[in-house]
CSV table of C-alpha atoms (C1' of nucleotides) in Angstrom, one decimal:
chain,number,residue,atom,x,y,z
N,1,MET,CA,112.0,-16.3,-4.1
N,2,LYS,CA,111.0,-15.2,-0.3
N,3,THR,CA,109.5,-16.5,2.2
N,4,MET,CA,105.6,-15.7,1.5
N,5,THR,CA,104.2,-14.8,3.9
N,6,ILE,CA,100.8,-14.4,4.2
N,7,SER,CA,100.8,-10.4,3.8
N,8,LYS,CA,102.8,-11.7,0.6
N,9,ILE,CA,100.5,-13.2,-0.7
N,10,ALA,CA,97.9,-11.4,-0.7
N,11,LYS,CA,99.4,-8.5,-1.8
N,12,GLU,CA,100.5,-11.6,-4.5
N,13,ALA,CA,96.5,-11.7,-5.3
N,14,GLY,CA,95.8,-8.3,-5.0
N,15,VAL,CA,93.5,-8.1,-2.4
N,16,GLY,CA,94.3,-7.7,2.0
N,17,VAL,CA,94.9,-9.8,4.8
N,18,GLU,CA,92.0,-10.6,5.9
N,19,THR,CA,90.8,-11.3,3.0
N,20,VAL,CA,93.2,-14.1,2.5
N,21,ARG,CA,91.6,-15.0,6.4
N,22,PHE,CA,88.7,-15.0,5.7
N,23,TYR,CA,88.9,-17.5,3.4
N,24,GLU,CA,91.0,-19.8,5.3
N,25,ARG,CA,88.5,-19.9,7.3
N,26,LYS,CA,85.3,-20.2,5.3
N,27,GLY,CA,87.3,-23.0,3.3
N,28,LEU,CA,87.9,-21.8,0.0
N,29,VAL,CA,91.6,-21.8,0.4
N,30,ASP,CA,94.0,-23.9,2.9
N,31,GLN,CA,95.9,-23.1,5.6
N,32,PRO,CA,99.3,-24.0,5.5
N,33,PRO,CA,100.4,-25.6,9.0
N,34,LYS,CA,102.5,-23.3,11.8
N,35,PRO,CA,106.7,-24.6,10.8
N,36,SER,CA,107.1,-26.6,13.9
N,37,SER,CA,109.7,-24.9,14.6
N,38,GLY,CA,107.6,-22.3,15.6
N,39,GLY,CA,107.2,-19.6,13.8
N,40,PHE,CA,104.7,-17.7,11.0
N,41,ARG,CA,103.4,-19.8,8.4
N,42,VAL,CA,104.4,-20.3,4.6
N,43,TYR,CA,102.4,-20.2,1.7
N,44,PRO,CA,102.7,-21.7,-1.1
N,45,ILE,CA,102.6,-19.7,-4.1
N,46,GLU,CA,99.5,-21.1,-5.2
N,47,THR,CA,97.8,-19.9,-3.1
N,48,ALA,CA,97.8,-16.5,-4.8
N,49,GLU,CA,96.7,-18.0,-7.5
N,50,GLN,CA,93.6,-19.5,-6.0
N,51,ILE,CA,92.6,-16.5,-4.5
N,52,ARG,CA,92.6,-14.7,-8.2
N,53,PHE,CA,90.9,-17.5,-9.7
N,54,ILE,CA,88.1,-16.9,-6.5
N,55,ARG,CA,87.6,-13.0,-6.8
N,56,GLN,CA,87.0,-13.7,-11.2
N,57,ALA,CA,84.8,-16.0,-10.0
N,58,GLN,CA,83.2,-14.4,-8.3
N,59,GLU,CA,83.0,-11.4,-10.7
N,60,LEU,CA,81.4,-13.9,-13.0
N,61,GLY,CA,78.6,-13.9,-10.5
N,62,PHE,CA,79.2,-17.0,-8.0
N,63,SER,CA,79.4,-16.7,-4.7
N,64,LEU,CA,81.8,-18.1,-2.5
N,65,HIS,CA,80.4,-21.0,-1.7
N,66,GLU,CA,79.2,-22.0,-4.9
N,67,ILE,CA,84.0,-21.6,-5.9
N,68,LYS,CA,84.2,-23.3,-3.2
N,69,GLU,CA,83.3,-26.1,-4.4
N,70,LEU,CA,83.8,-25.7,-8.2
N,71,LEU,CA,87.6,-25.4,-6.0
N,72,ALA,CA,87.0,-28.7,-4.7
N,73,LEU,CA,86.7,-30.4,-8.4
N,74,ARG,CA,89.8,-29.4,-8.7
N,75,THR,CA,91.1,-30.0,-5.0
N,76,ASP,CA,90.0,-33.8,-5.8
N,77,PRO,CA,92.3,-36.5,-7.2
N,78,THR,CA,91.0,-38.6,-4.5
N,79,THR,CA,87.7,-39.5,-5.3
N,80,ASP,CA,86.0,-40.9,-8.5
N,81,CYS,CA,86.1,-40.0,-11.9
N,82,ALA,CA,83.2,-40.6,-11.8
N,83,ASP,CA,82.1,-38.2,-8.7
N,84,VAL,CA,83.8,-34.6,-10.1
N,85,ARG,CA,82.4,-35.7,-13.5
N,86,GLU,CA,78.4,-35.3,-11.6
N,87,GLN,CA,79.3,-32.1,-10.0
N,88,ALA,CA,81.3,-30.6,-13.1
N,89,GLN,CA,78.4,-31.8,-15.2
N,90,THR,CA,76.3,-29.9,-12.7
N,91,LYS,CA,78.1,-26.5,-12.2
N,92,LEU,CA,78.1,-26.5,-15.3
N,93,ASP,CA,74.5,-26.3,-15.9
N,94,GLU,CA,74.5,-24.5,-13.7
N,95,VAL,CA,76.5,-22.0,-15.7
N,96,LYS,CA,75.5,-22.3,-19.2
N,97,ARG,CA,72.1,-20.8,-17.0
N,98,LYS,CA,74.0,-18.4,-16.3
N,99,VAL,CA,75.2,-17.5,-19.0
N,100,ALA,CA,72.3,-17.4,-20.9
N,101,GLN,CA,70.3,-15.0,-18.1
N,102,MET,CA,73.5,-12.8,-18.6
N,103,LYS,CA,73.4,-12.8,-22.2
N,104,GLY,CA,69.8,-11.8,-21.6
N,105,ILE,CA,70.2,-9.3,-20.2
N,106,GLN,CA,72.7,-7.8,-22.5
N,107,THR,CA,70.9,-8.4,-25.0
N,108,ALA,CA,67.9,-5.8,-22.9
N,109,LEU,CA,70.8,-3.3,-22.3
N,110,GLU,CA,72.0,-3.0,-26.1
N,111,LYS,CA,68.8,-2.9,-27.3
N,112,LEU,CA,67.9,0.1,-24.0
N,113,ILE,CA,70.8,2.3,-25.9
N,114,ALA,CA,70.1,1.4,-29.2
N,115,ALA,CA,66.5,2.6,-29.0
N,116,CYS,CA,67.9,5.8,-27.2
N,117,PRO,CA,68.1,8.5,-29.6
N,118,GLY,CA,71.3,10.0,-27.4
N,119,GLU,CA,70.6,13.3,-26.0
N,120,GLY,CA,67.3,15.0,-26.1
N,121,ALA,CA,65.0,15.5,-22.6
N,122,LEU,CA,64.1,12.6,-20.7
N,123,GLN,CA,60.5,12.3,-22.1
N,124,VAL,CA,61.9,10.7,-25.6
N,125,CYS,CA,64.4,8.7,-23.5
N,126,SER,CA,63.0,5.0,-23.9
N,127,ILE,CA,65.4,2.9,-21.4
N,128,ILE,CA,63.5,4.3,-19.1
N,129,ASP,CA,60.0,3.6,-20.0
N,130,ALA,CA,62.1,0.1,-21.9
N,131,ILE,CA,62.5,-1.3,-18.2
N,132,GLU,CA,59.1,-0.2,-17.1
N,133,THR,CA,57.6,-2.4,-19.7
N,134,PRO,CA,59.5,-5.0,-20.1
N,135,GLU,CA,58.1,-7.6,-22.9
N,136,THR,CA,60.9,-8.0,-23.8
N,137,ASN,CA,62.7,-10.0,-21.3
N,138,ARG,CA,59.2,-11.7,-19.1
N,139,THR,CA,61.3,-14.3,-18.5
N,140,GLU,CA,59.8,-15.1,-14.9
N,141,GLN,CA,56.8,-14.0,-13.7
N,142,LYS,CA,56.8,-15.3,-10.3
N,143,ASN,CA,52.3,-15.0,-10.3
N,144,LYS,CA,50.7,-16.8,-7.9
N,145,GLU,CA,48.1,-14.2,-7.2
N,146,GLY,CA,44.5,-15.0,-7.9
N,147,GLU,CA,43.7,-11.7,-8.8
N,148,LYS,CA,41.8,-10.7,-5.4
N,149,SER,CA,41.6,-7.5,-6.7
H,1,MET,CA,40.1,-0.4,-8.4
H,2,LYS,CA,40.0,-0.9,-4.2
H,3,THR,CA,42.6,2.1,-2.6
H,4,MET,CA,45.6,0.5,-2.2
H,5,THR,CA,47.0,0.1,0.2
H,6,ILE,CA,51.0,-1.1,0.5
H,7,SER,CA,49.8,-4.8,1.0
H,8,LYS,CA,48.0,-4.2,-2.6
H,9,ILE,CA,51.0,-2.2,-3.4
H,10,ALA,CA,52.9,-5.0,-2.0
H,11,LYS,CA,50.7,-8.2,-3.9
H,12,GLU,CA,50.7,-5.6,-7.5
H,13,ALA,CA,54.5,-5.4,-7.9
H,14,GLY,CA,55.4,-8.9,-7.0
H,15,VAL,CA,56.8,-8.3,-3.3
H,16,GLY,CA,55.9,-8.9,0.0
H,17,VAL,CA,55.2,-5.9,2.4
H,18,GLU,CA,58.2,-5.0,4.4
H,19,THR,CA,60.4,-5.3,0.5
H,20,VAL,CA,57.9,-2.0,-0.3
H,21,ARG,CA,59.1,-0.1,3.1
H,22,PHE,CA,62.6,-1.1,3.1
H,23,TYR,CA,62.3,0.6,0.5
H,24,GLU,CA,60.5,3.3,1.5
H,25,ARG,CA,63.3,3.8,4.2
H,26,LYS,CA,65.5,3.6,1.7
H,27,GLY,CA,64.0,6.4,-0.4
H,28,LEU,CA,63.3,4.8,-3.3
H,29,VAL,CA,59.9,5.5,-3.6
H,30,ASP,CA,57.6,7.7,-2.2
H,31,GLN,CA,55.6,7.0,1.4
H,32,PRO,CA,52.2,8.3,0.4
H,33,PRO,CA,51.7,10.9,3.7
H,34,LYS,CA,48.7,9.3,6.2
H,35,PRO,CA,45.3,10.5,4.9
H,36,SER,CA,44.7,13.8,7.8
H,37,SER,CA,40.7,12.1,8.9
H,38,GLY,CA,43.6,9.6,9.6
H,39,GLY,CA,43.6,5.7,8.4
H,40,PHE,CA,45.7,3.1,6.8
H,41,ARG,CA,48.0,5.7,3.4
H,42,VAL,CA,46.7,5.1,0.6
H,43,TYR,CA,49.6,4.9,-2.4
H,44,PRO,CA,49.2,5.7,-5.9
H,45,ILE,CA,49.4,2.7,-8.8
H,46,GLU,CA,52.3,4.1,-9.7
H,47,THR,CA,54.2,3.0,-6.9
H,48,ALA,CA,53.6,-0.6,-8.2
H,49,GLU,CA,55.1,0.2,-11.8
H,50,GLN,CA,58.1,1.8,-10.0
H,51,ILE,CA,58.6,-1.0,-8.0
H,52,ARG,CA,58.3,-3.6,-10.6
H,53,PHE,CA,61.1,-0.8,-12.7
H,54,ILE,CA,63.3,-1.2,-9.3
H,55,ARG,CA,62.9,-5.2,-9.6
H,56,GLN,CA,64.0,-5.7,-13.1
H,57,ALA,CA,66.5,-2.6,-12.9
H,58,GLN,CA,67.9,-4.6,-10.2
H,59,GLU,CA,68.0,-8.1,-12.6
H,60,LEU,CA,69.4,-6.5,-15.4
H,61,GLY,CA,72.4,-5.3,-12.3
H,62,PHE,CA,72.2,-2.7,-11.0
H,63,SER,CA,72.4,-2.1,-7.4
H,64,LEU,CA,69.4,-0.1,-5.4
H,65,HIS,CA,71.2,3.1,-5.5
H,66,GLU,CA,72.1,3.1,-8.7
H,67,ILE,CA,68.3,2.2,-9.0
H,68,LYS,CA,68.0,5.1,-7.1
H,69,GLU,CA,70.5,7.0,-9.6
H,70,LEU,CA,68.4,6.1,-12.0
H,71,LEU,CA,65.1,6.8,-10.7
H,72,ALA,CA,65.9,10.5,-9.5
H,73,LEU,CA,67.8,11.0,-13.5
H,74,ARG,CA,63.8,10.0,-14.6
H,75,THR,CA,62.5,12.6,-11.8
H,76,ASP,CA,64.4,15.6,-12.6
H,77,PRO,CA,63.1,17.5,-16.0
H,78,THR,CA,66.7,18.0,-16.6
H,79,THR,CA,67.6,14.9,-16.9
H,80,ASP,CA,69.8,14.4,-20.9
H,81,CYS,CA,68.9,10.9,-22.2
H,82,ALA,CA,72.6,11.3,-22.9
H,83,ASP,CA,73.2,10.4,-19.3
H,84,VAL,CA,70.3,7.6,-18.2
H,85,ARG,CA,71.8,6.1,-21.9
H,86,GLU,CA,76.4,6.8,-20.9
H,87,GLN,CA,74.6,4.6,-17.0
H,88,ALA,CA,73.2,1.5,-19.5
H,89,GLN,CA,76.3,1.4,-21.7
H,90,THR,CA,78.7,1.6,-18.3
H,91,LYS,CA,76.6,-2.1,-17.4
H,92,LEU,CA,76.8,-3.3,-20.3
H,93,ASP,CA,80.6,-3.0,-20.7
H,94,GLU,CA,80.7,-5.0,-17.8
H,95,VAL,CA,78.0,-7.5,-18.2
H,96,LYS,CA,79.8,-8.5,-22.1
H,97,ARG,CA,83.2,-7.9,-20.3
H,98,LYS,CA,81.4,-11.6,-17.8
H,99,VAL,CA,79.8,-13.3,-20.2
H,100,ALA,CA,83.0,-13.9,-21.7
H,101,GLN,CA,84.9,-14.7,-18.7
H,102,MET,CA,81.1,-17.5,-18.1
H,103,LYS,CA,82.3,-19.1,-21.3
H,104,GLY,CA,85.4,-19.7,-19.7
H,105,ILE,CA,84.5,-21.8,-17.4
H,106,GLN,CA,81.9,-23.3,-19.4
H,107,THR,CA,84.5,-24.2,-21.7
H,108,ALA,CA,87.2,-25.0,-18.9
H,109,LEU,CA,84.0,-27.8,-17.8
H,110,GLU,CA,83.3,-28.6,-20.6
H,111,LYS,CA,86.8,-29.9,-21.3
H,112,LEU,CA,87.1,-31.0,-17.1
H,113,ILE,CA,84.1,-33.2,-18.4
H,114,ALA,CA,85.4,-34.9,-22.0
H,115,ALA,CA,89.2,-35.4,-20.5
H,116,CYS,CA,87.1,-37.7,-18.1
H,117,PRO,CA,87.2,-41.0,-18.4
H,118,GLY,CA,84.2,-42.2,-16.1
H,119,GLU,CA,85.8,-44.1,-13.8
H,120,GLY,CA,89.5,-44.1,-12.2
H,121,ALA,CA,91.5,-41.1,-10.9
H,122,LEU,CA,91.6,-37.2,-12.1
H,123,GLN,CA,95.1,-35.9,-12.1
H,124,VAL,CA,94.1,-32.8,-13.9
H,125,CYS,CA,91.7,-29.7,-12.8
H,126,SER,CA,92.1,-27.2,-14.6
H,127,ILE,CA,89.5,-24.9,-13.7
H,128,ILE,CA,91.8,-22.7,-12.2
H,129,ASP,CA,94.2,-22.1,-15.2
H,130,ALA,CA,90.4,-20.9,-17.7
H,131,ILE,CA,90.4,-18.1,-15.8
H,132,GLU,CA,94.0,-18.1,-13.9
H,133,THR,CA,95.6,-17.0,-18.0
H,134,PRO,CA,93.5,-14.5,-19.4
H,135,GLU,CA,96.0,-11.9,-21.3
H,136,THR,CA,92.6,-10.1,-21.0
H,137,ASN,CA,92.1,-9.6,-17.9
H,138,ARG,CA,95.2,-8.3,-16.3
H,139,THR,CA,94.2,-5.1,-15.7
H,140,GLU,CA,94.4,-4.5,-12.7
H,141,GLN,CA,97.7,-4.7,-10.5
H,142,LYS,CA,98.7,-2.6,-7.6
H,143,ASN,CA,102.3,-3.9,-8.0
H,144,LYS,CA,103.7,-0.9,-6.4
H,145,GLU,CA,105.5,-3.2,-4.3
H,146,GLY,CA,109.6,-2.1,-5.0
H,147,GLU,CA,110.3,-6.0,-5.9
H,148,LYS,CA,111.5,-6.5,-1.6
H,149,SER,CA,113.0,-9.6,-3.1
P,1,DC,C1',30.2,-5.0,19.4
P,2,DT,C1',33.7,-7.7,18.9
P,3,DT,C1',37.4,-10.2,15.7
P,4,DG,C1',40.3,-11.0,12.7
P,5,DA,C1',42.5,-9.0,8.9
P,6,DC,C1',45.7,-5.2,7.4
P,7,DT,C1',48.5,-0.9,8.9
P,8,DC,C1',52.4,1.0,11.0
P,9,DC,C1',56.1,2.2,13.3
P,10,DG,C1',60.5,0.4,15.3
P,11,DT,C1',63.5,-2.1,16.0
P,12,DA,C1',65.8,-6.6,15.8
P,13,DC,C1',67.4,-10.3,13.0
P,14,DT,C1',69.5,-12.8,8.5
P,15,DA,C1',73.0,-14.5,5.2
P,16,DC,C1',76.3,-12.4,2.6
P,17,DA,C1',81.1,-11.0,1.6
P,18,DG,C1',84.0,-8.7,3.8
P,19,DT,C1',86.8,-5.0,7.1
P,20,DA,C1',88.7,-3.0,11.0
P,21,DC,C1',90.9,-3.5,15.3
P,22,DG,C1',93.7,-5.2,20.1
P,23,DG,C1',97.5,-7.9,21.8
P,24,DA,C1',100.4,-10.8,22.0
P,25,DG,C1',104.1,-13.2,19.7
P,26,DT,C1',107.9,-13.4,16.3
P,27,DG,C1',111.4,-11.9,12.3
P,28,DT,C1',114.5,-7.8,11.2
P,29,DA,C1',117.1,-4.4,9.8
P,30,DT,C1',120.6,-1.4,12.2
X,1,DA,C1',119.5,-5.4,21.2
X,2,DT,C1',116.1,-2.8,19.8
X,3,DA,C1',112.7,-1.2,17.6
X,4,DC,C1',109.8,-1.1,14.4
X,5,DA,C1',106.9,-4.2,11.5
X,6,DC,C1',104.5,-8.4,10.1
X,7,DT,C1',101.8,-12.4,12.4
X,8,DC,C1',97.7,-14.7,15.0
X,9,DC,C1',93.4,-15.4,16.4
X,10,DG,C1',89.5,-13.8,18.3
X,11,DT,C1',87.0,-10.2,18.2
X,12,DA,C1',83.3,-6.8,16.4
X,13,DC,C1',82.0,-3.5,12.6
X,14,DT,C1',80.5,-2.3,7.9
X,15,DG,C1',77.3,-2.9,3.5
X,16,DT,C1',73.0,-4.4,1.3
X,17,DA,C1',69.6,-6.0,0.9
X,18,DG,C1',66.0,-7.3,2.0
X,19,DT,C1',63.0,-10.9,6.4
X,20,DA,C1',61.1,-11.3,11.0
X,21,DC,C1',58.6,-9.5,15.0
X,22,DG,C1',56.0,-7.2,18.7
X,23,DG,C1',52.5,-4.4,19.9
X,24,DA,C1',49.5,-0.6,19.0
X,25,DG,C1',45.8,1.5,15.5
X,26,DT,C1',42.4,0.9,11.9
X,27,DC,C1',39.5,-1.0,9.0
X,28,DA,C1',35.0,-3.6,8.0
X,29,DA,C1',32.0,-7.8,8.6
X,30,DG,C1',29.5,-10.4,10.5
DNA sequence: CTTGACTCCGTACTACAGTACGGAGTGTAT
DNA sequence: ATACACTCCGTACTGTAGTACGGAGTCAAG
């Protein structure tokens, strides 16, 4: 394995060089120091792993900010376990909430598809209507309005 | 029912006036013409319905662009139900995949918390490993590099 | 008939997540 | 030893989804 330059890492991780730099700027990945001997920065392979993790987590609906926190849990052997544990618990709650939400969406979509005849004119297609009049997922409704008609 | 002005519509739909205008600019809702007699635009109540549809669809994970397409399908009498169904199915697949991965993270966090004795230093948190190694999603790997080691 | 609330419209700004650019420095293959 | 590819770094630009602002016009109540 050759000296891992930023472009090698980027390729390994399936992102562009600029994206790697962007994550560095955002503090999501460490920027290795420039060799005192001069020349280009040398990256540990783990950086590529880490970037893949970031992309995965993003797809799961985590923001870069949240991912940073997630990564902090890992990069924190110095802190007392209790702290890490607490953060992990917070994240866990968050994740559970997200899973629940996702499942709600999944169910909603499944219902829509099941109710759809599969072909025919849109008049009878229930998907649109179902989204329009969703009795099924009246989960949150921020109606703080006072009927000021 | 009073003359529906933009703020009434916005309130009806649970969004801000600026958001209604934004959707108008984006072509997601029609802007009614200014009355020839002068004065303010009068909105049909359906506009509020439509905006609620937009927000619902957003919660289902559709982007405004996708929603615009959905809306176009709806107003196109030649649309076959299957078209709509297909889009929903695509989203469903996406959501299902995400739920599965999310659960991976959930498990990882649960393990981490369980493994944490409550205090003391923490060696390893394999949150990264939790989604880093899933055989399930080695889907795209744009390795067109020719082993340029 | 004046005041205050609301409309209209354009422009500008925000946050997020990148992507692109350009010039100077550096590494390496031929 | 020179060309070419790549790095480094800052700045600027992109797209998405809004949110805010400010001035001019309009409406409705007192």
